[in-house]
Coordinates of C-alpha atoms in Angstrom, one line a residue:
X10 CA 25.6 -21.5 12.3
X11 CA 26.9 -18.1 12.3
X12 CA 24.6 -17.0 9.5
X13 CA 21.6 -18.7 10.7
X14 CA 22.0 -16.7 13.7
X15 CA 22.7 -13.8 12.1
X16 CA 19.9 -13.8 10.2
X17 CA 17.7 -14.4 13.1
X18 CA 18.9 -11.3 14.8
X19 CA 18.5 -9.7 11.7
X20 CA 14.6 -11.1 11.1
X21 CA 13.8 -10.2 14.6
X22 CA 14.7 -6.5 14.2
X23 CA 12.7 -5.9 11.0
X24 CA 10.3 -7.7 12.1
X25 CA 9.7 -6.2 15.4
X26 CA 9.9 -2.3 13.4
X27 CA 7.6 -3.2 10.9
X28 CA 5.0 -4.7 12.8
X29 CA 4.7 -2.5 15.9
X30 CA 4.0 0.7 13.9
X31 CA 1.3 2.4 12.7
X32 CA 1.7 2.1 9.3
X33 CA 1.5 -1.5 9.2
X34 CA -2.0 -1.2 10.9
X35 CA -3.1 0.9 8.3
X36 CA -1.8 -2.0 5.8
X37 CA -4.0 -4.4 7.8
X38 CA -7.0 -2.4 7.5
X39 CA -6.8 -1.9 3.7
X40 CA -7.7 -4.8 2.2
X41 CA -10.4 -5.3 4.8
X42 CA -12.0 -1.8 4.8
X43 CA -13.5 -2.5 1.1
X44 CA -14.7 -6.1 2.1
X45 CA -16.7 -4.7 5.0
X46 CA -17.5 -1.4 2.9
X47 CA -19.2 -4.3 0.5
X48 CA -21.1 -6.8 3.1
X49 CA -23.0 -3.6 4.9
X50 CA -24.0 -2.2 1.5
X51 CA -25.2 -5.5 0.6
X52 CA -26.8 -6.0 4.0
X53 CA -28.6 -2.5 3.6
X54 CA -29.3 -3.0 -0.2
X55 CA -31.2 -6.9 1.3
X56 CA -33.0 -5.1 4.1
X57 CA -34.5 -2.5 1.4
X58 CA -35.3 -5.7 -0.3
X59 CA -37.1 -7.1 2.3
X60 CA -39.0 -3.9 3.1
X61 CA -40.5 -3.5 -0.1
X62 CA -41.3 -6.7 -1.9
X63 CA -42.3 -6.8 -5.3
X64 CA -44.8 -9.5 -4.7
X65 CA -47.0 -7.2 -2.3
X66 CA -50.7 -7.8 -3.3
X67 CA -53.3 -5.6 -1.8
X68 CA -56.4 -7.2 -0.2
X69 CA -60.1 -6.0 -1.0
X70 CA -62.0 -9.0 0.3
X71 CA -64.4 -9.0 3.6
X72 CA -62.7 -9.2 7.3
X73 CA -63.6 -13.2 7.4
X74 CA -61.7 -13.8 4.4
X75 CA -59.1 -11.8 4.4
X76 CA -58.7 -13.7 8.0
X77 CA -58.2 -17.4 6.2
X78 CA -55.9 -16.0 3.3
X79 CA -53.7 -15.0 6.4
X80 CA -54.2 -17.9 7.9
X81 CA -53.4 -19.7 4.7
X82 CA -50.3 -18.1 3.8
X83 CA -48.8 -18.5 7.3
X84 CA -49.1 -21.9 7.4
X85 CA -47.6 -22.4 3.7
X86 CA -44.8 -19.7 4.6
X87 CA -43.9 -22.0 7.8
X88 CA -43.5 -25.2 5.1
X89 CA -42.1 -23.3 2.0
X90 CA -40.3 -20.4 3.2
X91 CA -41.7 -16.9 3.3
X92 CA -39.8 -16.0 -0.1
X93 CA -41.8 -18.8 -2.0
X94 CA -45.7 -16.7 -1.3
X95 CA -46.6 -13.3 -1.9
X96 CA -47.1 -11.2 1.0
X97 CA -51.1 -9.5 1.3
X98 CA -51.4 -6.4 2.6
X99 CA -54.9 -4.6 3.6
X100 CA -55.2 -1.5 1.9
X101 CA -56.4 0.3 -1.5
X102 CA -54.0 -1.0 -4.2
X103 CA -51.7 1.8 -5.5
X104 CA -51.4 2.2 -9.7
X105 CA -49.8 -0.9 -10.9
X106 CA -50.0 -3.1 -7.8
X107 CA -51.9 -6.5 -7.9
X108 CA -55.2 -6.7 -6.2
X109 CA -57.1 -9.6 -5.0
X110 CA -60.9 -9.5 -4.6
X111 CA -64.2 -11.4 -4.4
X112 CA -64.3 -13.9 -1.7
X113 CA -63.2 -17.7 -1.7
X114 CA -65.3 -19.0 -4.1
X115 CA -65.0 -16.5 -6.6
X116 CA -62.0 -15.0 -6.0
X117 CA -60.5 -12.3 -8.0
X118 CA -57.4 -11.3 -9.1
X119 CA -56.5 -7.7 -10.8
X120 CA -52.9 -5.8 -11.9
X121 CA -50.3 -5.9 -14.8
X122 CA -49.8 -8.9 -17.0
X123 CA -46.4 -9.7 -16.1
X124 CA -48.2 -9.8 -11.9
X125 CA -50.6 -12.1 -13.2
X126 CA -48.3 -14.4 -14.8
X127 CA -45.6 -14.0 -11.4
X128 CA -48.7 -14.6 -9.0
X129 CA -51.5 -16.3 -10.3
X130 CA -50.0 -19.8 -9.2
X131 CA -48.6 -18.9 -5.9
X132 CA -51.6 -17.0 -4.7
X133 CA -53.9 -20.5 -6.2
X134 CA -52.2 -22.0 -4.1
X135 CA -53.0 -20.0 -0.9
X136 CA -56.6 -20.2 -2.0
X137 CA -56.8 -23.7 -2.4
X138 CA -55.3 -24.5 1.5
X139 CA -57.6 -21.8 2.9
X140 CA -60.7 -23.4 1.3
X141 CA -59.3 -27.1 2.4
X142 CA -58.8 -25.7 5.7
X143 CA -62.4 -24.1 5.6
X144 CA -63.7 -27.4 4.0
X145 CA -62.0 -29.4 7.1
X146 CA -63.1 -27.5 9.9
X147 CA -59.8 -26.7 11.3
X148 CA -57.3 -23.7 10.8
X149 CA -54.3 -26.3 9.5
X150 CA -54.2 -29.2 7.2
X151 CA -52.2 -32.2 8.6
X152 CA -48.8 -31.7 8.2
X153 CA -46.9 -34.3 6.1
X154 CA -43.7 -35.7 7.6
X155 CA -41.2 -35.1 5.9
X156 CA -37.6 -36.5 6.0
X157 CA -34.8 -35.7 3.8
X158 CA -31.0 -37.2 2.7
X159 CA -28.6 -35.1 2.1
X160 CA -26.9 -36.4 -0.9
X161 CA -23.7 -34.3 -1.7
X162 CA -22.6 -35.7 -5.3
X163 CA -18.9 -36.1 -5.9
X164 CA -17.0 -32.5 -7.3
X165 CA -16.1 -32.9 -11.1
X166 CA -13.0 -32.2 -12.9
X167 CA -14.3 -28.8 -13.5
X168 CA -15.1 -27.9 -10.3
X169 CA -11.9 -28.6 -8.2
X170 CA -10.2 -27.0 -11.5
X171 CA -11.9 -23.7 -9.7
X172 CA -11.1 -24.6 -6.6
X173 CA -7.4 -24.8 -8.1
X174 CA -7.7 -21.1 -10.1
X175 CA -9.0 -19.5 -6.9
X176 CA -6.2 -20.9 -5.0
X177 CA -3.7 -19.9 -7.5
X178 CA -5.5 -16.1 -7.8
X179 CA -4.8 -15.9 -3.7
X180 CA -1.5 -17.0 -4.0
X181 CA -0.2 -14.8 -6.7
X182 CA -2.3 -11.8 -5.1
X183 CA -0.9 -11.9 -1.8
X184 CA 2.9 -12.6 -3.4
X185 CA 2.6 -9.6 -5.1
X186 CA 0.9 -6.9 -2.8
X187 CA 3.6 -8.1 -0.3
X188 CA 6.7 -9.1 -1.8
X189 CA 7.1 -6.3 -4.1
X190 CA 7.3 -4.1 -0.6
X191 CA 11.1 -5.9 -0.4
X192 CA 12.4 -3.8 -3.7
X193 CA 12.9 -0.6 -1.8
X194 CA 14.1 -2.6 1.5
X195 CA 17.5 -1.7 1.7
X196 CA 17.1 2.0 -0.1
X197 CA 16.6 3.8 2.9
X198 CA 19.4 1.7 5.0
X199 CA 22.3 2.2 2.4
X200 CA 20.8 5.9 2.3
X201 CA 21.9 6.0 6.2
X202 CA 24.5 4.4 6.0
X203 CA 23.3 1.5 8.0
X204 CA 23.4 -1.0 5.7
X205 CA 28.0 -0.9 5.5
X206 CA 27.5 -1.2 9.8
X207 CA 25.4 -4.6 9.2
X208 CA 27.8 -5.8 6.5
X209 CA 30.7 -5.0 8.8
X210 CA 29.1 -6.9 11.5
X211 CA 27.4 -9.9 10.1
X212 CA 27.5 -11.9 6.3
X213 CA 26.0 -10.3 4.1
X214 CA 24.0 -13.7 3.3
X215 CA 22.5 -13.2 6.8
X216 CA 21.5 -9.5 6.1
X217 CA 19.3 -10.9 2.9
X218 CA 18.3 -14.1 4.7
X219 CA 17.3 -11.7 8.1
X220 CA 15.2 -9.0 5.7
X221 CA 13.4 -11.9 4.0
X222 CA 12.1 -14.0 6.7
X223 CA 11.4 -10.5 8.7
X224 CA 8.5 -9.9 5.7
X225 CA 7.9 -13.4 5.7
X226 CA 6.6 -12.6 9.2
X227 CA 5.4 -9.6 8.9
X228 CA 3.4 -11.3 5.7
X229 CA 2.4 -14.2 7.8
X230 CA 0.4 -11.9 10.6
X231 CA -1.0 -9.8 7.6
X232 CA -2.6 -13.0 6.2
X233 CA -3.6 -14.4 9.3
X234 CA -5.6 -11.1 10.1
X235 CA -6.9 -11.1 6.5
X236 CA -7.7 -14.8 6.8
X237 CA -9.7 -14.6 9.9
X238 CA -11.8 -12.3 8.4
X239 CA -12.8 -13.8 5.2
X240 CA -13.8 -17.0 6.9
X241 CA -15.9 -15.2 9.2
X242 CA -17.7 -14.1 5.8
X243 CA -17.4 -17.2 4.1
X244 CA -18.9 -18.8 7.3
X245 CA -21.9 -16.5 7.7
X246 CA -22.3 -16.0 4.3
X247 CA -20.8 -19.4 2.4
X248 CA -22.0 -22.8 3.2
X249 CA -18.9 -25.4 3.4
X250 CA -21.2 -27.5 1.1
X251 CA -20.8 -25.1 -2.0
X252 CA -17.2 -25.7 -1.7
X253 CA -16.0 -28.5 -3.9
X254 CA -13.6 -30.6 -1.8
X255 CA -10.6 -30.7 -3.6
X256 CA -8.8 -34.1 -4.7
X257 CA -6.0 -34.1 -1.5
X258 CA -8.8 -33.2 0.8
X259 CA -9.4 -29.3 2.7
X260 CA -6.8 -30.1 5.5
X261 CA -3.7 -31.2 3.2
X262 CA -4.8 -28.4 0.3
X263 CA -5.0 -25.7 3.1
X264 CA -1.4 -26.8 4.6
X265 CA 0.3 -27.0 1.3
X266 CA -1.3 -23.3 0.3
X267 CA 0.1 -22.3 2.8
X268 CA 3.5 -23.9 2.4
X269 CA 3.5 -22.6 -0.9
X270 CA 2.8 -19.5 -0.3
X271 CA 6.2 -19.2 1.8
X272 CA 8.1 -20.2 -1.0
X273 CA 6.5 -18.4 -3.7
X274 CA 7.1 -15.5 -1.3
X275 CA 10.7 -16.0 -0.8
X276 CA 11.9 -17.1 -3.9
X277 CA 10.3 -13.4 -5.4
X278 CA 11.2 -11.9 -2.3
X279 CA 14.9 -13.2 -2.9
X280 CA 14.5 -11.5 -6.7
X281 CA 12.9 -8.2 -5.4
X282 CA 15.4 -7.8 -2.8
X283 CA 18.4 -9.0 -5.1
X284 CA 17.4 -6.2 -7.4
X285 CA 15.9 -3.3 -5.6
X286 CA 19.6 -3.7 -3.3
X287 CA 20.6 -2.3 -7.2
X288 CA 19.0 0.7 -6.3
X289 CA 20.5 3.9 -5.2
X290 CA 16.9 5.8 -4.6
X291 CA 13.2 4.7 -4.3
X292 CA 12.4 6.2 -8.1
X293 CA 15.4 3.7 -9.3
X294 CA 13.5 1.2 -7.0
X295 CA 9.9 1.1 -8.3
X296 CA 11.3 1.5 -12.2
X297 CA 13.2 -1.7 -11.3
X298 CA 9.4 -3.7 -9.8
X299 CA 8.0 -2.5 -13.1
X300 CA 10.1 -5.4 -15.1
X301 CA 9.3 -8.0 -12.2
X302 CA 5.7 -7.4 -11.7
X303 CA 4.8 -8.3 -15.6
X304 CA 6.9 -10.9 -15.0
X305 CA 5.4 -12.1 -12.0
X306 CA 1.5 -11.9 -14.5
X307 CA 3.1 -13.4 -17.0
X308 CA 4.0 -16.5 -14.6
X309 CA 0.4 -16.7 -13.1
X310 CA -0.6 -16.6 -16.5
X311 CA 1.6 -20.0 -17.8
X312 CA 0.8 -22.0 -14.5
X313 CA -3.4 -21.2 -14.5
X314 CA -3.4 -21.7 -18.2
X315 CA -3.9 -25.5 -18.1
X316 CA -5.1 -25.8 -14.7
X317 CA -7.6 -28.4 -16.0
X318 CA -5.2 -30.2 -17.8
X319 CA -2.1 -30.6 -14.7
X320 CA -0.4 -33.1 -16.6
X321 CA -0.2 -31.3 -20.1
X322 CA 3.5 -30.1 -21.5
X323 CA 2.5 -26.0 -20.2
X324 CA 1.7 -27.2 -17.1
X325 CA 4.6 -29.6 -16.6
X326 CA 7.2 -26.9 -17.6
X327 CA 5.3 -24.2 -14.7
X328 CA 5.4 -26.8 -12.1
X329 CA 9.5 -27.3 -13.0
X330 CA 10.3 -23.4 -13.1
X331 CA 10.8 -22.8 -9.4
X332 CA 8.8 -19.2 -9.7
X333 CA 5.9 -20.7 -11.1
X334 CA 6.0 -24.5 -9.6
X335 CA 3.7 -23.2 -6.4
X336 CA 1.1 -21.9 -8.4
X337 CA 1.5 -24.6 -10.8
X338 CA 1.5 -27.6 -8.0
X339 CA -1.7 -25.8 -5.8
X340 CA -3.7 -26.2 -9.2
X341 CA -2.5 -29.8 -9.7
X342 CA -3.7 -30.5 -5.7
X343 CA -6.7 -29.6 -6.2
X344 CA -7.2 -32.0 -9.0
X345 CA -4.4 -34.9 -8.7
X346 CA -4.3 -37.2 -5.1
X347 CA -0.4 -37.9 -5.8
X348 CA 1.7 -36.3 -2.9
X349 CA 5.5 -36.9 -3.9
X350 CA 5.6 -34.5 -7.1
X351 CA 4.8 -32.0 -4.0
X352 CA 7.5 -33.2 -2.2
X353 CA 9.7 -32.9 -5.6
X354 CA 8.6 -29.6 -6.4
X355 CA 9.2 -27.7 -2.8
X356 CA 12.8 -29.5 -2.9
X357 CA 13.6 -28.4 -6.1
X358 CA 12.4 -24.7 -4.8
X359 CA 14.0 -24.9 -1.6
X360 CA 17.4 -25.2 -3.6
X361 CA 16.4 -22.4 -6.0
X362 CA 15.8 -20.1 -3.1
X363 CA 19.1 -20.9 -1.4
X364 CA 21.1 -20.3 -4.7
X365 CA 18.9 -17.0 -5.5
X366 CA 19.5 -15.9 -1.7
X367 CA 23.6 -16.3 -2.2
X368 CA 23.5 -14.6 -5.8
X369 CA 21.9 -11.7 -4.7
X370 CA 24.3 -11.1 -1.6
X371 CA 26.9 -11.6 -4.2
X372 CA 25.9 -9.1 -5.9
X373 CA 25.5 -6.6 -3.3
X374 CA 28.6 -7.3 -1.9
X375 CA 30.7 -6.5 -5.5
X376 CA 28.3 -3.7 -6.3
X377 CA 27.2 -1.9 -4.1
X378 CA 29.9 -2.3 -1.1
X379 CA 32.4 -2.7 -4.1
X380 CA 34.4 -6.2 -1.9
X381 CA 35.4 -9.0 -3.7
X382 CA 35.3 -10.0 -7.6
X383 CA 32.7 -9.4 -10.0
X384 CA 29.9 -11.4 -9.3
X385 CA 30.3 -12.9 -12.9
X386 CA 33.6 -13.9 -13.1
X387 CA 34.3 -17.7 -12.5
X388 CA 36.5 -17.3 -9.4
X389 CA 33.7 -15.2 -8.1
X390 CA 31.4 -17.7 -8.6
X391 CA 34.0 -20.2 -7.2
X392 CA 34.2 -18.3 -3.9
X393 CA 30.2 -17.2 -4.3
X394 CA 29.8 -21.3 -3.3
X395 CA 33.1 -22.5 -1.4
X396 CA 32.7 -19.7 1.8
X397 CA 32.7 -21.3 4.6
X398 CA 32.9 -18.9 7.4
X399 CA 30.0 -17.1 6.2

């Protein structure tokens, strides 16, 4: 109990300096300066779209009708969309742009081959309701009635095998933009000094428990900023219907993402921060996240390689390796409906991450505050597991 409530004390200060600065504000705005950067670009890019249509025909019929090819086209615009019929426009026709003519009996239709081809049906169209409207005496044909099914066909294999990549491309992003931040951690404390006051005053197992759930926090609020954002895009921009449901259903797949995020954070987090305590400067530091980064793509790279195939010997093997078995198991979720080889996988992490948590204070502790036997040494590891008061 004394560690856990070290720990906590430990959490809460790191946590509370990290988040309330200014820095971390900036880190919050980083990722989602491009992502807006991109929708208004694509919003202006649309609107210039919109303003100048390519389907622009100029009209050099008579007032009368020029007035029922209006007519016309509004009323199949209301039933097909205003995207599906070319927009007329009363003026001389610039060089190049289409041109319709005569009058409704013999109409006429001038401008490059490739505008003939686009808009000779569409605009055949618009002639044949004006003349049925001029042939019935009224300004709209009756309307048919129309009633549609939404049928939403089942996802295939290969489609919840996406749904599985993209959650394993989040998850392995998000580990490493913020875990990697715990490999200089403790440079600056054992710089100051600070870092011998903590180990005089609480384990040492708390100290590296404390500084990994304080950026588990801090992660936490950086995702849950992040996340609010993109499904405001994915909600203006993204119908849910595109989105294959995967096997588990949304509610479960969202819950264990986010589950296994928090151990694929920690038990990298515990690596990082293991190694970068090594470090006596931030240059040592970030030549020691070189080694663990490929590592960390080379991992993504065994657990999305048979994503398809969850039940293959490749994918078995990432789904048993602790450091890959979240990535591994989101891709089998997506797929598979089975919820126990979940339940084996995050024990079997959980009991990595506690053994990788009292290693690397072990290891502090004999090299760096130079206490205790070499980390190596079997009564070492003896005492590494039989310390109680700790």
């Amino acid at each position: 109990m004394r560690t856990l409530r070290s720990a906590l004390v430990i959490a809460r200060r790191d946590y509370v300096a990290t988040v309330w600065s200014k820095t971390f504000i900036i880190f919050l705005l980083g990722p989602i300066l491009p992502l807006l950067l991109g929708g208004v670009m694509g919003a202006l890019a649309s609107g210039e779209e919109q303003g100048q249509r390519r389907d622009a025909v100029a009209l050099t019929v008579d007032a009368d009708t020029a007035l029922a090819i209006g007519k016309a086209r509004a009323h199949l615009a209301a039933r097909l969309g205003g995207d599906a019929v070319p927009v007329f426009v009363r003026a001389h026709p610039a060089p190049g742009q289409p041109s319709l003519g005569g009058s409704l009996d013999r109409p006429r239709l001038s401008g490059p081959p490739q505008a003939l081809r686009d808009l000779g049906g569409p605009i055949g169209l618009i002639l044949d309701q004006a003349r049925g409207e001029r042939a019935l005496g009224s300004t709209a044909l009756p309307p048919v009635d129309l009633q549609t099914a939404a049928i939403r066909p089942a996802p295939s294999a290969s489609d919840r095998a996406d749904v599985g990549r993209a959650a394993q491309f989040v998850l392995f992003f998000l580990t490493l933009l913020l875990a990697g931040l715990l490999i200089s951690n403790l440079v600056e404390e054992k710089a100051n000094k600070i870092i011998e006051l903590l180990a005089s005053a609480v384990p040492i197992d708390a100290i590296f428990a404390g500084k990994l759930l304080a950026m588990l926090g801090a992660s936490l609020t950086g995702i849950a900023v992040w996340s609010s954002a993109a499904a405001l895009g994915v909600t203006a921009f993204l119908p849910a219907s595109v989105l294959p449901v995967p096997a588990i259903g949304w509610p479960l797949f969202l819950t264990l993402g986010l589950v296994y995020f928090v151990m694929l954070f920690l038990l990298w987090g515990a690596l990082y921060l293991g190694i970068g305590a090594q470090a006596g400067s931030a240059r040592e530091a970030q030549t020691l996240a070189m080694p663990l980064t490929l590592a960390q793509a080379f991992v993504f790279a065994i657990a999305s390689a048979q994503a398809v195939h969850p039940d293959r010997p490749i994918a078995l093997i990432a789904a048993i390796i602790p450091w890959s078995s979240p990535l591994a198991m989101m891709a089998r979720a997506a797929i598979l409906p089975e919820l126990w080889p979940h339940l084996a996988a995050l024990a079997l992490q959980l009991a990595t991450l506690l053994v990788a948590v009292r290693v690397g204070a072990a290891l502090f502790r004999t090299n760096i505050l130079k206490s205790g036997r070499p980390a190596g040494s079997p009564v070492g590891i003896a005492r590494l597991f039989a310390r109680r008061g700790e």
